[in-house]
Amino acid sequence: VYSIGEFSRITGLSIKTLRFYHDKGLLVPSYVERGSGYRYYDAGNSEKALVIVQLRTFGFSLQQIREILDQHDDEAGILDYLERQHRVMLGRVAEFGETARRLEAIIHKEREARRLMQESTFEVEEKHVNKMQIAGIRMTGRYSDCGAGFGKVCRAFGRWTCGKPFLLHYSQEYRETDADFEACVPIRKAHKQVEGVSVRELPGGRCVSLLHKGPYEDLGRSYEKVFAYLQGKDLRTIVPSREIYIKGPGMIFRGNPKKYLTEIQFLIEE
Amino acid sequence: VYSIGEFSRITGLSIKTLRFYHDKGLLVPSYVERGSGYRYYDAGNSEKALVIVQLRTFGFSLQQIREILDQHDDEAGILDYLERQHRVMLGRVAEFGETARRLEAIIHKEREARRLMQESTFEVEEKHVNKMQIAGIRMTGRYSDCGAGFGKVCRAFGRWTCGKPFLLHYSQEYRETDADFEACVPIRKAHKQVEGVSVRELPGGRCVSLLHKGPYEDLGRSYEKVFAYLQGKDLRTIVPSREIYIKGPGMIFRGNPKKYLTEIQFLIEE
DNA sequence: TTGCTCCTCACGTCACGTGAGGTGGC
DNA sequence: TTGCTCCTCACGTCACGTGAGGTGGC
């Protein structure tokens, strides 16, 4: 027989836990001394304790462990318990995995925004953009309605997106209520077709780009800079132009519009 | 402004939860009526509530959420919180995934034991066994010492095992204290070499097999049946013979020795 | 006296949920 | 009176951990 301290070292269960299990009737010491109340455990207790420890590692609650111990003494009898617990574990893996992926997406986005912030000169520059697979929804209306379009695309292709959402501008001039634009998001592969969503390859090429920092209302001034540059170099552009939302209202916070980052891209006719 | 009931429907938080958050100072209604104590919420509350709901989905504690809300208002500021939480989530995924795998292994083993139990006639029969990759530890001593060997193999190849543990008997006769045997386990692939462990392919072939049900002490009687069969058919066997532990003491319970299942296999010279 | 092992009992943790008992206006 | 929405307050959940105050034998 062992004192509670010895038994604690044997089983790896704390003294508090052993007293708690005694209280709950889960693991009753083979002998309790009258007067002192000292608990003494024997070999039978220690076998039961090992089973309890094992069952705990499988995530069973003490209530379930009690049921199992009361009714069964081999693995065959608790197959249904094990199967249920297996499903519980798979559910948790899926849940936390999904949470991890969502966190990763936000972290990745923030890091890239930070990198771009530091690297950018915030001047008009020329660069090359690659072609990419996209999913987009063409709309006519106010620019502020584009949120609905992005919502739709993301609901349909949320799992396959692989970059920042952007807008394609088909109107040559500014239109208040009937602008012609397309809410797009880059996707990994053209897995499927969805009603009302255009899935296709967007061509790459040489482009003029400007990183705009600040609220969307101030975009006009950045467009002015780009147009001045284009005219100065006598470059002809390809419709539609692109507006890439590198950093805007976040998944969590609305954020500070002064810190929003938007890239304006005009592809150039060669 | 909204009453608590309306605000509950807006935010998806229960009335109890809203009262709790008020108590904790996490989400204080914009106005509380004197006398009645009625809580009234406004648009600012609802924005904050949405942030809280989002942060909850990432698994942050209310304490962390309070910290975040007190100190930051955009995603960039909480990058370290997000990264820490990301690691927490990956840790949980790994933990629960591991638990799921351990459960699956037990479930699989039990199912197969059950299947074998139902299918078997418990008579000596001839069949074909396939070759397989194994890891084994050769030992000399008492059969009851084989547990140490299995422990060692499993510690080394635990992740790569793909079947039930078995013993190879090299002694032609029964030896009490100096039996010559090898504790083996089938493995998926010969990934690595470990000191003292033999990793190799075990040949297949025609064999005589008997499923033994009951404690290991009674194995002798089943061996007797097999030897009788072999003599009756005048078959010559190949050393070592095999003893496969289909069902023995489990991962959780010691189980009932009367339900143990052990398969005896003698490969035959053709 | 100090140190050690044991004891009981009350309270804390975490994020709420349950339920009793009451109010105020339709 | 009934029904509805709101309120407070106490207690429960889950699996223990913390800590105070005390005992008994070396």
XYZ file of C-alpha atoms (C1' of nucleotides) in Angstrom:
592
model
C 0.000 0.000 0.000
C 1.054 3.539 -0.725
C 0.488 6.889 0.930
C -1.086 9.569 -1.219
C 2.315 11.174 -1.857
C 3.855 7.938 -3.041
C 0.806 7.095 -5.120
C 0.964 10.534 -6.693
C 4.514 9.891 -7.825
C 3.534 6.435 -9.121
C 0.559 7.585 -11.160
C 1.681 11.052 -12.148
C -1.544 12.477 -10.727
C -1.229 15.370 -8.285
C -2.266 14.915 -4.669
C -5.039 17.436 -5.217
C -6.273 15.461 -8.180
C -6.216 12.205 -6.215
C -8.241 13.800 -3.415
C -10.623 15.201 -6.030
C -11.097 11.793 -7.670
C -11.705 10.278 -4.237
C -14.332 12.954 -3.525
C -16.051 12.193 -6.824
C -15.890 8.457 -6.170
C -13.844 7.923 -9.308
C -10.795 6.454 -7.584
C -11.431 5.469 -3.979
C -8.364 4.561 -1.899
C -8.411 0.980 -0.732
C -8.127 2.111 2.860
C -8.787 5.352 4.713
C -7.461 5.630 8.242
C -10.053 6.628 10.793
C -9.160 9.675 12.805
C -6.332 10.949 10.620
C -8.251 10.551 7.350
C -5.014 9.426 5.658
C -5.618 7.745 2.286
C -3.852 4.523 1.356
C -3.789 3.075 -2.150
C -3.056 -0.449 -3.354
C -2.151 -2.237 -6.603
C -5.787 -2.373 -7.720
C -6.013 1.387 -7.365
C -2.883 1.828 -9.372
C -4.183 -0.289 -12.255
C -7.399 1.733 -12.297
C -5.410 4.963 -12.105
C -3.431 4.018 -15.214
C -6.665 3.404 -17.090
C -7.992 6.776 -15.963
C -4.795 8.497 -17.074
C -5.032 6.828 -20.483
C -8.679 7.744 -20.923
C -7.872 11.335 -19.955
C -5.300 11.540 -22.740
C -8.085 10.667 -25.163
C -10.002 13.706 -23.990
C -12.830 11.951 -22.186
C -14.582 13.877 -19.421
C -14.517 12.472 -15.902
C -18.218 11.697 -16.292
C -17.516 9.579 -19.355
C -14.535 7.951 -17.674
C -16.751 7.017 -14.762
C -19.315 5.471 -17.135
C -16.634 3.557 -18.982
C -15.043 2.224 -15.818
C -18.428 1.252 -14.380
C -19.500 -0.720 -17.418
C -16.495 -2.058 -19.233
C -13.122 -3.611 -18.748
C -11.791 -4.010 -22.257
C -11.405 -1.984 -25.419
C -13.953 -3.935 -27.416
C -16.747 -2.772 -25.108
C -15.942 0.903 -25.474
C -15.609 0.947 -29.247
C -18.549 3.313 -29.571
C -17.041 5.670 -27.004
C -13.764 5.589 -28.907
C -15.461 6.219 -32.228
C -17.436 9.145 -30.850
C -14.282 10.618 -29.336
C -12.469 10.100 -32.607
C -15.109 12.163 -34.370
C -14.854 14.812 -31.661
C -11.096 14.996 -32.224
C -11.436 15.213 -36.003
C -13.964 17.990 -35.482
C -11.548 19.895 -33.290
C -8.699 19.409 -35.725
C -10.878 20.790 -38.508
C -12.065 23.695 -36.365
C -8.676 24.778 -35.090
C -7.094 24.139 -38.466
C -9.611 26.488 -40.034
C -8.929 29.094 -37.356
C -5.195 28.700 -37.945
C -5.682 29.230 -41.680
C -7.753 32.360 -41.115
C -5.113 33.728 -38.763
C -2.381 32.897 -41.222
C -4.183 34.743 -44.005
C -4.431 37.898 -41.894
C -0.826 37.651 -40.716
C 0.392 37.117 -44.257
C -1.580 40.074 -45.543
C -0.325 42.375 -42.805
C 3.274 41.331 -43.325
C 3.085 41.936 -47.020
C 1.414 45.311 -46.516
C 4.175 46.219 -44.086
C 6.858 45.129 -46.536
C 5.304 47.108 -49.369
C 5.016 50.156 -47.124
C 8.710 50.032 -46.348
C 9.885 49.279 -49.864
C 7.716 51.693 -51.732
C 8.854 55.176 -52.675
C 5.233 56.234 -53.163
C 6.251 57.533 -56.585
C 4.885 56.491 -59.960
C 6.970 53.638 -61.318
C 7.005 51.163 -64.154
C 7.099 47.443 -63.530
C 6.022 44.101 -64.872
C 2.980 42.207 -63.653
C 2.348 38.529 -64.256
C -0.758 37.023 -65.705
C -3.042 35.351 -63.193
C -6.213 33.328 -62.779
C -9.071 35.434 -61.447
C -12.725 35.256 -60.530
C -14.722 38.464 -61.006
C -18.202 39.917 -60.993
C -18.977 42.719 -63.443
C -21.192 45.422 -61.997
C -22.688 48.777 -62.896
C -23.418 51.290 -60.156
C -21.632 53.214 -57.452
C -18.077 52.251 -56.588
C -19.172 51.966 -52.983
C -21.365 49.027 -53.988
C -18.328 46.924 -54.869
C -18.415 45.375 -51.384
C -21.401 43.266 -52.413
C -19.458 41.988 -55.417
C -16.411 41.068 -53.344
C -18.674 39.341 -50.841
C -20.194 37.231 -53.601
C -16.852 36.262 -55.160
C -15.376 35.367 -51.794
C -18.362 33.266 -50.810
C -17.992 31.350 -54.070
C -14.177 31.090 -54.185
C -13.159 31.835 -50.606
C -11.082 28.707 -50.315
C -9.231 29.234 -53.577
C -8.273 32.882 -53.335
C -4.555 33.565 -53.446
C -4.081 37.311 -53.345
C -5.574 40.673 -52.627
C -8.942 41.681 -54.026
C -8.922 44.303 -56.751
C -11.230 46.265 -58.995
C -11.095 46.494 -62.775
C -12.273 49.877 -64.079
C -13.939 49.735 -67.467
C -15.310 53.328 -67.466
C -12.923 55.793 -69.077
C -14.267 58.628 -66.984
C -15.461 59.016 -63.417
C -19.070 57.936 -63.053
C -20.941 58.564 -59.840
C -23.935 56.254 -60.064
C -23.324 54.077 -63.129
C -19.665 53.203 -63.113
C -18.721 50.045 -64.983
C -16.370 47.899 -62.968
C -15.592 44.330 -61.927
C -14.877 43.090 -58.412
C -12.119 40.472 -58.719
C -9.950 38.199 -56.652
C -6.969 36.093 -57.782
C -7.609 32.360 -57.474
C -5.358 29.346 -57.475
C -6.969 27.416 -60.270
C -10.105 27.515 -62.340
C -11.763 24.753 -60.316
C -15.332 25.505 -61.150
C -17.779 27.828 -62.805
C -20.265 29.794 -60.756
C -23.341 31.536 -62.129
C -22.636 35.245 -62.610
C -18.918 34.927 -61.868
C -16.375 35.215 -64.642
C -13.441 32.859 -64.150
C -10.565 33.508 -66.533
C -6.941 34.408 -66.998
C -6.028 38.075 -66.642
C -3.074 38.963 -68.896
C 0.145 40.415 -67.509
C 2.531 42.925 -69.046
C 4.371 46.186 -68.523
C 2.491 48.600 -66.319
C 2.619 51.958 -64.606
C 1.965 51.673 -60.906
C 1.499 53.959 -57.949
C 1.011 52.997 -54.336
C -1.622 55.188 -52.732
C -1.588 55.645 -48.988
C -4.707 57.030 -47.333
C -8.474 56.968 -47.576
C -10.250 56.004 -50.755
C -11.666 59.546 -51.089
C -8.155 60.777 -51.839
C -7.556 58.294 -54.656
C -8.266 61.050 -57.192
C -5.018 62.844 -56.417
C -3.032 59.672 -56.998
C -4.808 59.076 -60.286
C -3.804 62.615 -61.247
C -0.153 61.771 -60.650
C -0.436 58.638 -62.754
C -2.104 60.460 -65.632
C 0.545 63.173 -65.530
C 3.230 60.493 -65.774
C 1.487 58.725 -68.658
C 1.130 61.955 -70.598
C 4.713 62.971 -69.901
C 5.947 59.692 -71.379
C 3.265 59.597 -74.066
C 2.124 56.113 -73.059
C -1.142 54.540 -74.129
C -2.962 52.369 -71.622
C -5.103 49.271 -71.836
C -8.638 49.215 -70.440
C -9.521 48.098 -67.808
C -7.193 49.684 -65.269
C -6.647 48.037 -61.894
C -7.080 49.151 -58.303
C -5.594 46.661 -55.846
C -6.703 46.824 -52.226
C -3.491 45.951 -50.416
C -4.673 47.194 -47.100
C -8.155 48.427 -46.329
C -10.704 47.665 -43.655
C -9.455 44.453 -42.036
C -11.085 41.195 -41.120
C -11.184 42.336 -37.520
C -10.961 46.091 -37.264
C -12.263 48.749 -39.618
C -8.801 50.176 -39.225
C -7.557 53.669 -39.836
C -8.282 54.968 -43.379
C -5.087 57.031 -43.209
C -3.165 53.769 -43.232
C -5.028 52.164 -46.117
C -2.824 51.077 -49.024
C -4.127 50.847 -52.570
C -2.128 50.173 -55.709
C -3.161 51.752 -58.984
C -2.048 49.881 -62.110
C -2.361 50.848 -65.770
C -1.158 48.279 -68.286
C 0.709 49.840 -71.217
C 0.293 49.170 -74.924
C 3.685 48.087 -76.229
C -30.172 53.014 -29.803
C -31.170 49.443 -29.128
C -32.566 47.565 -26.166
C -30.568 44.571 -24.985
C -32.918 42.181 -26.802
C -32.557 43.992 -30.105
C -28.814 44.317 -29.655
C -28.606 40.609 -28.907
C -30.233 39.830 -32.248
C -27.960 42.305 -34.025
C -24.717 40.978 -32.601
C -25.589 37.328 -32.184
C -24.528 37.530 -28.540
C -26.976 36.223 -25.945
C -28.559 38.636 -23.470
C -26.729 36.824 -20.688
C -23.459 37.296 -22.503
C -24.124 40.989 -23.055
C -24.878 41.466 -19.358
C -21.719 39.511 -18.545
C -19.586 41.653 -20.842
C -21.111 44.775 -19.252
C -20.259 43.422 -15.793
C -16.685 42.800 -16.891
C -16.444 46.250 -18.466
C -15.706 44.709 -21.849
C -18.715 46.148 -23.654
C -20.461 48.894 -21.697
C -23.848 50.026 -23.028
C -23.839 53.643 -24.125
C -26.679 54.413 -21.733
C -28.113 52.725 -18.651
C -31.453 53.976 -17.398
C -31.513 54.966 -13.762
C -34.125 53.192 -11.725
C -34.990 50.444 -14.181
C -31.359 49.568 -14.948
C -32.319 48.973 -18.600
C -29.280 48.828 -20.917
C -29.248 50.704 -24.218
C -26.655 50.160 -26.927
C -25.641 52.387 -29.850
C -23.765 52.092 -33.146
C -20.380 52.440 -31.433
C -21.236 49.492 -29.214
C -22.241 47.463 -32.198
C -18.951 48.102 -33.984
C -17.045 47.069 -30.873
C -19.267 44.017 -30.494
C -18.417 42.864 -33.995
C -14.721 43.139 -33.221
C -15.216 41.143 -30.023
C -17.129 38.459 -31.907
C -14.352 38.234 -34.493
C -11.633 38.018 -31.865
C -13.606 35.291 -30.071
C -13.630 33.206 -33.237
C -9.833 33.346 -33.170
C -9.908 31.773 -29.734
C -8.690 34.743 -27.711
C -9.668 34.864 -24.047
C -11.771 37.763 -22.827
C -8.708 39.018 -20.976
C -6.721 39.134 -24.216
C -9.635 40.720 -26.062
C -9.788 43.416 -23.418
C -6.057 44.084 -23.819
C -6.338 44.216 -27.580
C -9.302 46.571 -27.509
C -7.635 48.817 -24.959
C -4.438 49.201 -26.920
C -5.100 48.791 -30.614
C -7.511 49.618 -33.366
C -6.040 47.938 -36.401
C -4.641 44.574 -37.430
C -1.085 45.773 -37.814
C -0.883 46.546 -34.101
C -1.970 43.105 -33.000
C 0.294 41.115 -35.302
C 2.135 39.590 -32.346
C -1.161 38.570 -30.741
C -2.225 36.984 -34.012
C 1.065 35.171 -34.437
C 0.951 33.818 -30.898
C -2.619 32.656 -31.404
C -1.628 31.083 -34.698
C 1.007 29.033 -32.904
C -1.539 28.091 -30.241
C -3.902 26.856 -32.949
C -1.189 24.871 -34.735
C -0.323 23.331 -31.368
C -3.924 22.304 -30.801
C -4.236 20.900 -34.299
C -1.118 18.803 -33.704
C -2.306 17.690 -30.282
C -5.817 16.701 -31.268
C -4.583 15.212 -34.521
C -2.244 12.993 -32.559
C -5.057 11.977 -30.214
C -7.259 11.233 -33.224
C -4.529 9.032 -34.703
C -4.096 7.113 -31.473
C -7.852 6.566 -31.228
C -8.001 5.472 -34.833
C -5.259 2.916 -34.282
C -7.155 1.360 -31.378
C -10.460 1.404 -33.239
C -8.878 -0.173 -36.283
C -7.253 -2.891 -34.229
C -10.459 -3.724 -32.385
C -12.477 -3.867 -35.583
C -10.018 -6.194 -37.200
C -9.873 -8.415 -34.138
C -13.659 -8.558 -34.156
C -13.715 -9.419 -37.848
C -11.148 -12.179 -37.399
C -13.082 -13.550 -34.433
C -16.249 -13.844 -36.506
C -14.598 -15.196 -39.605
C -12.308 -17.703 -37.999
C -13.252 -21.321 -37.504
C -10.555 -21.690 -34.870
C -9.299 -24.699 -36.779
C -5.855 -25.240 -38.250
C -5.863 -24.000 -41.828
C -3.459 -23.364 -44.665
C -3.160 -19.958 -46.251
C -0.785 -17.594 -47.969
C 1.002 -14.742 -46.216
C 2.615 -11.817 -47.987
C 6.136 -10.641 -47.504
C 6.473 -7.492 -45.439
C 8.908 -4.906 -44.124
C 9.643 -5.400 -40.453
C 11.692 -3.999 -37.608
C 12.764 -6.490 -34.960
C 14.955 -6.978 -31.933
C 16.527 -10.396 -31.384
C 16.606 -11.456 -27.747
C 17.550 -14.389 -25.577
C 15.720 -14.932 -22.312
C 12.252 -15.569 -21.014
C 9.321 -15.094 -23.374
C 7.780 -12.813 -20.771
C 10.649 -10.386 -21.374
C 9.487 -9.720 -24.909
C 7.573 -6.654 -23.710
C 10.856 -4.772 -23.344
C 11.724 -5.631 -26.960
C 8.361 -4.467 -28.263
C 8.703 -1.282 -26.242
C 12.061 -0.576 -27.829
C 10.900 -1.260 -31.379
C 7.817 0.865 -30.932
C 9.769 3.745 -29.464
C 12.052 3.632 -32.485
C 9.452 2.970 -35.193
C 6.173 3.935 -33.501
C 5.174 6.269 -36.279
C 5.887 3.787 -39.056
C 4.235 0.650 -37.717
C 1.481 -0.747 -39.895
C 0.251 -3.905 -38.283
C 0.163 -6.059 -35.222
C 3.303 -6.915 -33.269
C 4.536 -10.478 -33.496
C 7.273 -12.754 -32.229
C 9.630 -14.876 -34.300
C 10.602 -18.116 -32.548
C 14.068 -19.365 -33.392
C 14.286 -22.053 -30.698
C 13.123 -25.431 -31.901
C 12.100 -26.457 -28.410
C 10.517 -24.747 -25.462
C 13.112 -22.875 -23.420
C 12.192 -21.384 -20.082
C 14.996 -18.935 -19.419
C 17.041 -18.807 -22.607
C 14.552 -18.825 -25.455
C 15.820 -17.350 -28.706
C 13.235 -15.023 -30.224
C 12.737 -11.689 -31.944
C 10.168 -9.020 -31.079
C 8.959 -7.576 -34.392
C 6.517 -5.095 -35.807
C 5.558 -4.539 -39.466
C 6.607 -1.123 -40.743
C 5.635 0.925 -43.736
C 9.046 1.501 -45.174
C 12.654 1.020 -44.221
C 13.122 4.693 -43.394
C 16.057 4.405 -41.117
C 18.430 2.137 -39.254
C 18.439 2.055 -35.480
C 21.177 0.566 -33.348
C 20.211 -2.937 -32.243
C 17.110 -3.071 -34.431
C 17.061 -5.258 -37.529
C 15.119 -3.655 -40.359
C 14.481 -6.010 -43.265
C 11.983 -7.785 -45.459
C 10.319 -10.876 -44.029
C 9.499 -13.386 -46.775
C 5.945 -14.579 -47.419
C 4.723 -17.974 -48.589
C 2.364 -20.836 -47.854
C 1.750 -21.357 -44.162
C -0.181 -23.319 -41.624
C -2.112 -21.071 -39.277
C -4.202 -21.394 -36.162
C -6.044 -18.679 -34.305
C -5.671 -19.144 -30.590
C -8.278 -17.673 -28.288
C -7.427 -17.327 -24.619
C -4.547 -16.584 -22.304
C -0.973 -17.011 -23.373
C -0.472 -19.808 -20.867
C -2.777 -21.991 -22.970
C -0.816 -21.456 -26.190
C 0.783 -24.864 -25.717
C -2.416 -26.668 -26.556
C -2.799 -24.742 -29.779
C 0.794 -25.533 -30.730
C -0.058 -29.173 -30.144
C -2.901 -28.967 -32.654
C -0.628 -27.353 -35.212
C 2.091 -29.973 -34.789
C -0.477 -32.742 -35.128
C -1.669 -31.199 -38.368
C 1.855 -30.804 -39.712
C 2.707 -34.416 -38.930
C -0.559 -35.682 -40.401
C 0.228 -33.940 -43.667
C 3.947 -34.619 -43.457
C 4.858 -30.987 -43.898
C 8.269 -29.505 -43.155
C 8.353 -26.019 -41.643
C 10.695 -23.092 -41.894
C 12.350 -21.586 -38.818
C 11.457 -19.109 -37.312
C 7.770 -19.643 -36.655
C 5.521 -16.694 -35.956
C 3.209 -15.723 -33.125
C 1.045 -12.717 -33.980
C -0.594 -10.790 -31.156
C -3.897 -9.829 -32.707
C -5.517 -8.974 -29.452
C -3.773 -8.887 -26.104
C -3.564 -6.382 -23.311
C -4.866 -3.154 -24.834
C -3.613 0.388 -24.860
C -6.178 1.257 -22.230
C -7.293 -1.836 -20.361
C -5.353 -4.937 -19.501
C -8.425 -6.684 -20.820
C -9.636 -10.200 -20.244
C -7.034 -12.877 -21.109
C -9.851 -15.211 -22.100
C -10.534 -12.875 -25.023
C -6.948 -12.582 -26.183
C -6.390 -13.597 -29.791
C -3.048 -14.904 -31.026
C -2.292 -16.333 -34.439
C 0.314 -19.076 -34.782
C 1.959 -19.328 -38.206
C 4.406 -21.906 -39.545
C 5.741 -21.304 -43.032
C 6.004 -24.486 -45.089
C 8.883 -25.719 -47.228
C 7.568 -26.208 -50.724
C 11.447 24.309 17.474
C 11.711 22.990 12.573
C 10.435 20.291 8.722
C 7.711 16.942 6.558
C 3.500 14.726 5.199
C -0.938 14.506 5.541
C -5.809 16.548 6.476
C -10.229 19.765 5.682
C -12.594 23.700 4.049
C -13.414 27.758 1.376
C -12.604 30.063 -2.622
C -10.794 30.886 -7.468
C -10.607 29.794 -12.521
C -13.256 30.578 -17.371
C -17.150 32.182 -19.906
C -20.989 32.170 -19.435
C -26.041 29.422 -18.499
C -29.926 28.415 -15.318
C -33.442 29.708 -12.611
C -35.872 32.166 -8.980
C -38.193 36.260 -7.921
C -39.457 40.844 -9.212
C -40.760 45.179 -12.194
C -43.226 48.080 -15.607
C -46.171 48.974 -19.367
C -49.523 47.132 -22.683
C -55.115 38.915 -15.356
C -51.801 37.509 -19.001
C -47.736 38.086 -21.667
C -43.630 40.380 -22.766
C -39.225 42.471 -21.851
C -36.226 43.766 -18.839
C -33.781 43.566 -14.071
C -30.749 41.403 -9.967
C -28.811 37.788 -7.345
C -27.284 33.249 -6.274
C -25.679 29.154 -7.883
C -23.918 25.677 -11.367
C -20.481 24.038 -14.893
C -15.554 21.550 -15.439
C -11.412 19.728 -13.458
C -8.983 20.788 -10.674
C -5.375 24.615 -8.175
C -4.480 27.865 -4.298
C -4.049 28.867 0.200
C -5.242 29.112 5.070
C -5.141 26.680 9.245
C -4.353 22.450 11.626
C -2.371 17.580 12.969
C 1.059 13.968 14.153
C 5.449 11.953 14.459
C 10.440 12.480 13.876
